[in-house]
CSV table of N, CA and C in Angstrom, one decimal:
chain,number,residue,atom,x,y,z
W,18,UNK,N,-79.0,-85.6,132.0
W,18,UNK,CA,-79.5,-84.6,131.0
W,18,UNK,C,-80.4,-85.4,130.0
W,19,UNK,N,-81.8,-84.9,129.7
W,19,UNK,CA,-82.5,-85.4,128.7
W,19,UNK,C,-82.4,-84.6,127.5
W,20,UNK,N,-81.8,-85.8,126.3
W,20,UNK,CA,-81.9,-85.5,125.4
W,20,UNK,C,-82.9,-85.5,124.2
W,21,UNK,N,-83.6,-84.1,124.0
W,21,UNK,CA,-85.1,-84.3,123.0
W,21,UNK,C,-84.2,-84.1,121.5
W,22,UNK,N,-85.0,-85.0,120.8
W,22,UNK,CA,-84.8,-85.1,119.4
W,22,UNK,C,-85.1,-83.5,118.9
W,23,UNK,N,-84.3,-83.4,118.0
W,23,UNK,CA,-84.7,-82.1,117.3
W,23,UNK,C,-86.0,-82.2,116.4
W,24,UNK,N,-86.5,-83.5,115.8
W,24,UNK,CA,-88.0,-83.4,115.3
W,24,UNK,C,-88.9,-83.2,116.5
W,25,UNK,N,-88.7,-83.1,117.9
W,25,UNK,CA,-89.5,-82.4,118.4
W,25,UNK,C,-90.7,-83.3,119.3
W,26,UNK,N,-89.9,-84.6,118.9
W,26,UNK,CA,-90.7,-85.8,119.8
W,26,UNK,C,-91.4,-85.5,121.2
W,27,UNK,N,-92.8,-86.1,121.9
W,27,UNK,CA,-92.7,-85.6,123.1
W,27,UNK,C,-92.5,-87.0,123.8
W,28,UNK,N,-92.2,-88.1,123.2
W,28,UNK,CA,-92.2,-89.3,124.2
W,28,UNK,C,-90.3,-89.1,124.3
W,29,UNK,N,-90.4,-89.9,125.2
W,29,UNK,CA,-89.0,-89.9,126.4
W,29,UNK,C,-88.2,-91.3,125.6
W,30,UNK,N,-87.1,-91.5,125.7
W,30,UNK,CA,-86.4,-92.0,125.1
W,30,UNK,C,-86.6,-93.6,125.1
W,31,UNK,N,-87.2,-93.7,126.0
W,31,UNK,CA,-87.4,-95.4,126.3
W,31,UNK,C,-88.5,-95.5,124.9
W,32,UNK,N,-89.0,-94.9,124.2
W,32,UNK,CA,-90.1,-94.6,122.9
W,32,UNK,C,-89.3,-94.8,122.0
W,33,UNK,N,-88.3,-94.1,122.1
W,33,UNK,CA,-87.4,-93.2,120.7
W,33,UNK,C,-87.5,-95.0,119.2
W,34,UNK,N,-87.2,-96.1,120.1
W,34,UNK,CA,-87.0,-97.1,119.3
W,34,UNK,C,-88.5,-97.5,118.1
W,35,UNK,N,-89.5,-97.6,119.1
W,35,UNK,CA,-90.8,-97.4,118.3
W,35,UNK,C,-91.1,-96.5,117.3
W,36,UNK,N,-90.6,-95.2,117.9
W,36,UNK,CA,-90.8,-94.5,116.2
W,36,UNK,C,-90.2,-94.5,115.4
W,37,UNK,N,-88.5,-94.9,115.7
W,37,UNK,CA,-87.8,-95.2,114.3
W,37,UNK,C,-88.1,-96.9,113.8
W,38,UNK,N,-88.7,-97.6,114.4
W,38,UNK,CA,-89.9,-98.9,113.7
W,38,UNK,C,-91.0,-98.1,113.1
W,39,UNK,N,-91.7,-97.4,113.7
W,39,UNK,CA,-92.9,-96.6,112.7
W,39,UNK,C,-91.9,-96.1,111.7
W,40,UNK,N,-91.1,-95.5,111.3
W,40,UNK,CA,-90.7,-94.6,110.6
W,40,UNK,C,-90.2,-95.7,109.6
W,41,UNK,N,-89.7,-96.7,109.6
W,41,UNK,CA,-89.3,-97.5,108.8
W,41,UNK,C,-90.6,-98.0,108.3
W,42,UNK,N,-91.5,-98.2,109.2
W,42,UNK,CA,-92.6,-98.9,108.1
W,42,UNK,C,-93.5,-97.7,107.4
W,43,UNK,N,-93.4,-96.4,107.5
W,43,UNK,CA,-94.2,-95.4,106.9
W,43,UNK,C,-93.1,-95.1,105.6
W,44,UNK,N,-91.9,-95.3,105.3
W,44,UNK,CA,-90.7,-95.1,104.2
W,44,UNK,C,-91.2,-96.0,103.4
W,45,UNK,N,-90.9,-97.3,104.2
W,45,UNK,CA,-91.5,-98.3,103.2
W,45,UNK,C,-92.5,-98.2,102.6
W,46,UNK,N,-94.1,-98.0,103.2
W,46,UNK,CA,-95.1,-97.7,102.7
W,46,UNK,C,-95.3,-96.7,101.4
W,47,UNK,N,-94.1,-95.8,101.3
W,47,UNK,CA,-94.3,-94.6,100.5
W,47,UNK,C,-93.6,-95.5,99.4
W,48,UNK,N,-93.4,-96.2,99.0
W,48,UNK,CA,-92.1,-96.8,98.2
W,48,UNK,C,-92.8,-96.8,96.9
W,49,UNK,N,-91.8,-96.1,95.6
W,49,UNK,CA,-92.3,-96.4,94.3
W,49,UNK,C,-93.4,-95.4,94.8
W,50,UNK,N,-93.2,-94.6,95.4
W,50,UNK,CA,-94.1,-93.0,95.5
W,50,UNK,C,-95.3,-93.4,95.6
W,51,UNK,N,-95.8,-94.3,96.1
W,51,UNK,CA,-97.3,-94.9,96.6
W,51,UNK,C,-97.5,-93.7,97.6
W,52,UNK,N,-98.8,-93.2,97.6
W,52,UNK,CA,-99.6,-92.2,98.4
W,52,UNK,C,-100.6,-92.7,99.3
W,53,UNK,N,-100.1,-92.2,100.7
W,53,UNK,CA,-100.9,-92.6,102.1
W,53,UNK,C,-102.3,-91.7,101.7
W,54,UNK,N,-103.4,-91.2,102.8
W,54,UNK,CA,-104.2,-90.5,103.0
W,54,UNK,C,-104.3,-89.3,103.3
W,55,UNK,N,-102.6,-89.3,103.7
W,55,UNK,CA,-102.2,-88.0,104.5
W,55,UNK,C,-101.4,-86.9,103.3
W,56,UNK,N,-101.2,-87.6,102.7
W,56,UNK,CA,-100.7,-87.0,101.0
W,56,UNK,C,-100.6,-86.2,100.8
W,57,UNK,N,-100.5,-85.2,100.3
W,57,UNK,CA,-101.1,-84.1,99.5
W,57,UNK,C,-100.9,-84.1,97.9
W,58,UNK,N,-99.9,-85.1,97.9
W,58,UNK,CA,-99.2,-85.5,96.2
W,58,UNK,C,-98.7,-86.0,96.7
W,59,UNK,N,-97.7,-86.7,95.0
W,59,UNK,CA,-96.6,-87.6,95.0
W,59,UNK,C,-95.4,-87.1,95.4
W,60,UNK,N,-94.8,-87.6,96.9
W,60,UNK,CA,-93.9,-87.5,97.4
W,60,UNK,C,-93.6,-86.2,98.3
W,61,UNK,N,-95.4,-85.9,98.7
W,61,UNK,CA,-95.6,-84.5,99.9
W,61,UNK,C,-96.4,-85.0,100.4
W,62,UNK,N,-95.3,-85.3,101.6
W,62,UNK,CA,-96.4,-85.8,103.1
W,62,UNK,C,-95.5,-86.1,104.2
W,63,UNK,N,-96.4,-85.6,105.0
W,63,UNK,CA,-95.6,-85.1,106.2
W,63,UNK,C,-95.5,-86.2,107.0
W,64,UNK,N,-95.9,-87.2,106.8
W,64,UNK,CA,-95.6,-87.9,108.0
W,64,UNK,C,-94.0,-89.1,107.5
W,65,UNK,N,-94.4,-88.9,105.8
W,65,UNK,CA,-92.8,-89.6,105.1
W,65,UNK,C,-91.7,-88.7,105.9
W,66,UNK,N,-92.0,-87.3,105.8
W,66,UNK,CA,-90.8,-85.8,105.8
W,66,UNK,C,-90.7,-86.4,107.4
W,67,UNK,N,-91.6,-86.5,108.6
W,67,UNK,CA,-91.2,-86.8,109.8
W,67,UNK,C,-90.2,-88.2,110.1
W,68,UNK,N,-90.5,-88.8,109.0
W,68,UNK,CA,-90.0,-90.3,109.1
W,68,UNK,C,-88.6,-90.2,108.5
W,69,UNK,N,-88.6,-89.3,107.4
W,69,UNK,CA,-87.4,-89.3,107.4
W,69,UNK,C,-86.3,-88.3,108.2
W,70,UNK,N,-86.6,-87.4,108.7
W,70,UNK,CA,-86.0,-86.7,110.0
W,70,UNK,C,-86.0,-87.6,111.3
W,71,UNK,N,-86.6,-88.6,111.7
W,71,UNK,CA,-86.2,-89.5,112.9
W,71,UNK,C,-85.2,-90.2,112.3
W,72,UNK,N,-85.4,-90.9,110.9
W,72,UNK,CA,-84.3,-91.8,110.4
W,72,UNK,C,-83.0,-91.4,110.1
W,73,UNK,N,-82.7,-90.0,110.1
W,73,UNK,CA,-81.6,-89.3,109.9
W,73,UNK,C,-81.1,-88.7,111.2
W,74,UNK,N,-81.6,-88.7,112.3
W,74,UNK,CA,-81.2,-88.3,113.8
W,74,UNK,C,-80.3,-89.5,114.3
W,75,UNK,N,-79.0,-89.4,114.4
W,75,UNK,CA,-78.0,-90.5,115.5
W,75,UNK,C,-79.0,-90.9,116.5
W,76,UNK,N,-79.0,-89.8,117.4
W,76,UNK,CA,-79.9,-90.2,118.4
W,76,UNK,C,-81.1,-91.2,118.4
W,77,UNK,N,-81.7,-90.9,117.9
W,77,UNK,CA,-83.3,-92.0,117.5
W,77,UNK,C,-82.2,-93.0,117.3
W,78,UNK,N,-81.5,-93.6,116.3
W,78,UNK,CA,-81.1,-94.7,115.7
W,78,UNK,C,-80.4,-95.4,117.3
W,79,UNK,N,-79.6,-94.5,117.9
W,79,UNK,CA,-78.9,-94.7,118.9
W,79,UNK,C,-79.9,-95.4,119.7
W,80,UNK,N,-81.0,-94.7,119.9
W,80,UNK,CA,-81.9,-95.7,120.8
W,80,UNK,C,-82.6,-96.7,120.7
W,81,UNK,N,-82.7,-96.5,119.2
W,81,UNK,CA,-82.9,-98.4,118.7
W,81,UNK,C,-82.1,-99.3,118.8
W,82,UNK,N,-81.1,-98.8,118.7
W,82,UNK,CA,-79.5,-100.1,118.9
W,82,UNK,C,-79.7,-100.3,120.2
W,83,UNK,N,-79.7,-99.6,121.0
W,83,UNK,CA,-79.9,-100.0,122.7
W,83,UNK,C,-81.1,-100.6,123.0
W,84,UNK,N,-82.1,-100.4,122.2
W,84,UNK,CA,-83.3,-100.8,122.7
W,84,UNK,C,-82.9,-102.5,122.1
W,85,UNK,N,-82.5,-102.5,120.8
W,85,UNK,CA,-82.4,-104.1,120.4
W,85,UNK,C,-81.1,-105.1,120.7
W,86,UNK,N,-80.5,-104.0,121.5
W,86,UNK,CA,-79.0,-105.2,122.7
W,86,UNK,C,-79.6,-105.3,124.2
């Protein structure tokens, strides 16, 4: 059975590890409320909001742990 993240991901799980590394470095980036390009204001942007819904998914994390044993 394939299981799709509920953010809606379309890459396949052998991925899943790379976006929760992008997601950690787009968190980071926002840090002390620093604003990307994608912004819209301080602390509204969608790509932090996606970053933080992969980082809060078991799943995603699950496949980073497998991906780094």
């Amino acid at each position: 059975m394939t299981y799709r993240s509920p953010h809606g991901t379309m890459f396949g799980r052998d991925m899943w590890h790379l976006i929760v590394r992008r997601s950690r470095n787009v968190v980071a980036a926002h840090a002390d409320n620093t604003m990307c390009d994608r912004c819209a204001g301080p602390g509204d942007c969608h790509l932090l909001r996606s970053a933080e819904g992969y980082l809060a998914d078991p799943e995603m994390l699950a496949a980073e742990r497998e991906a780094e044993s």
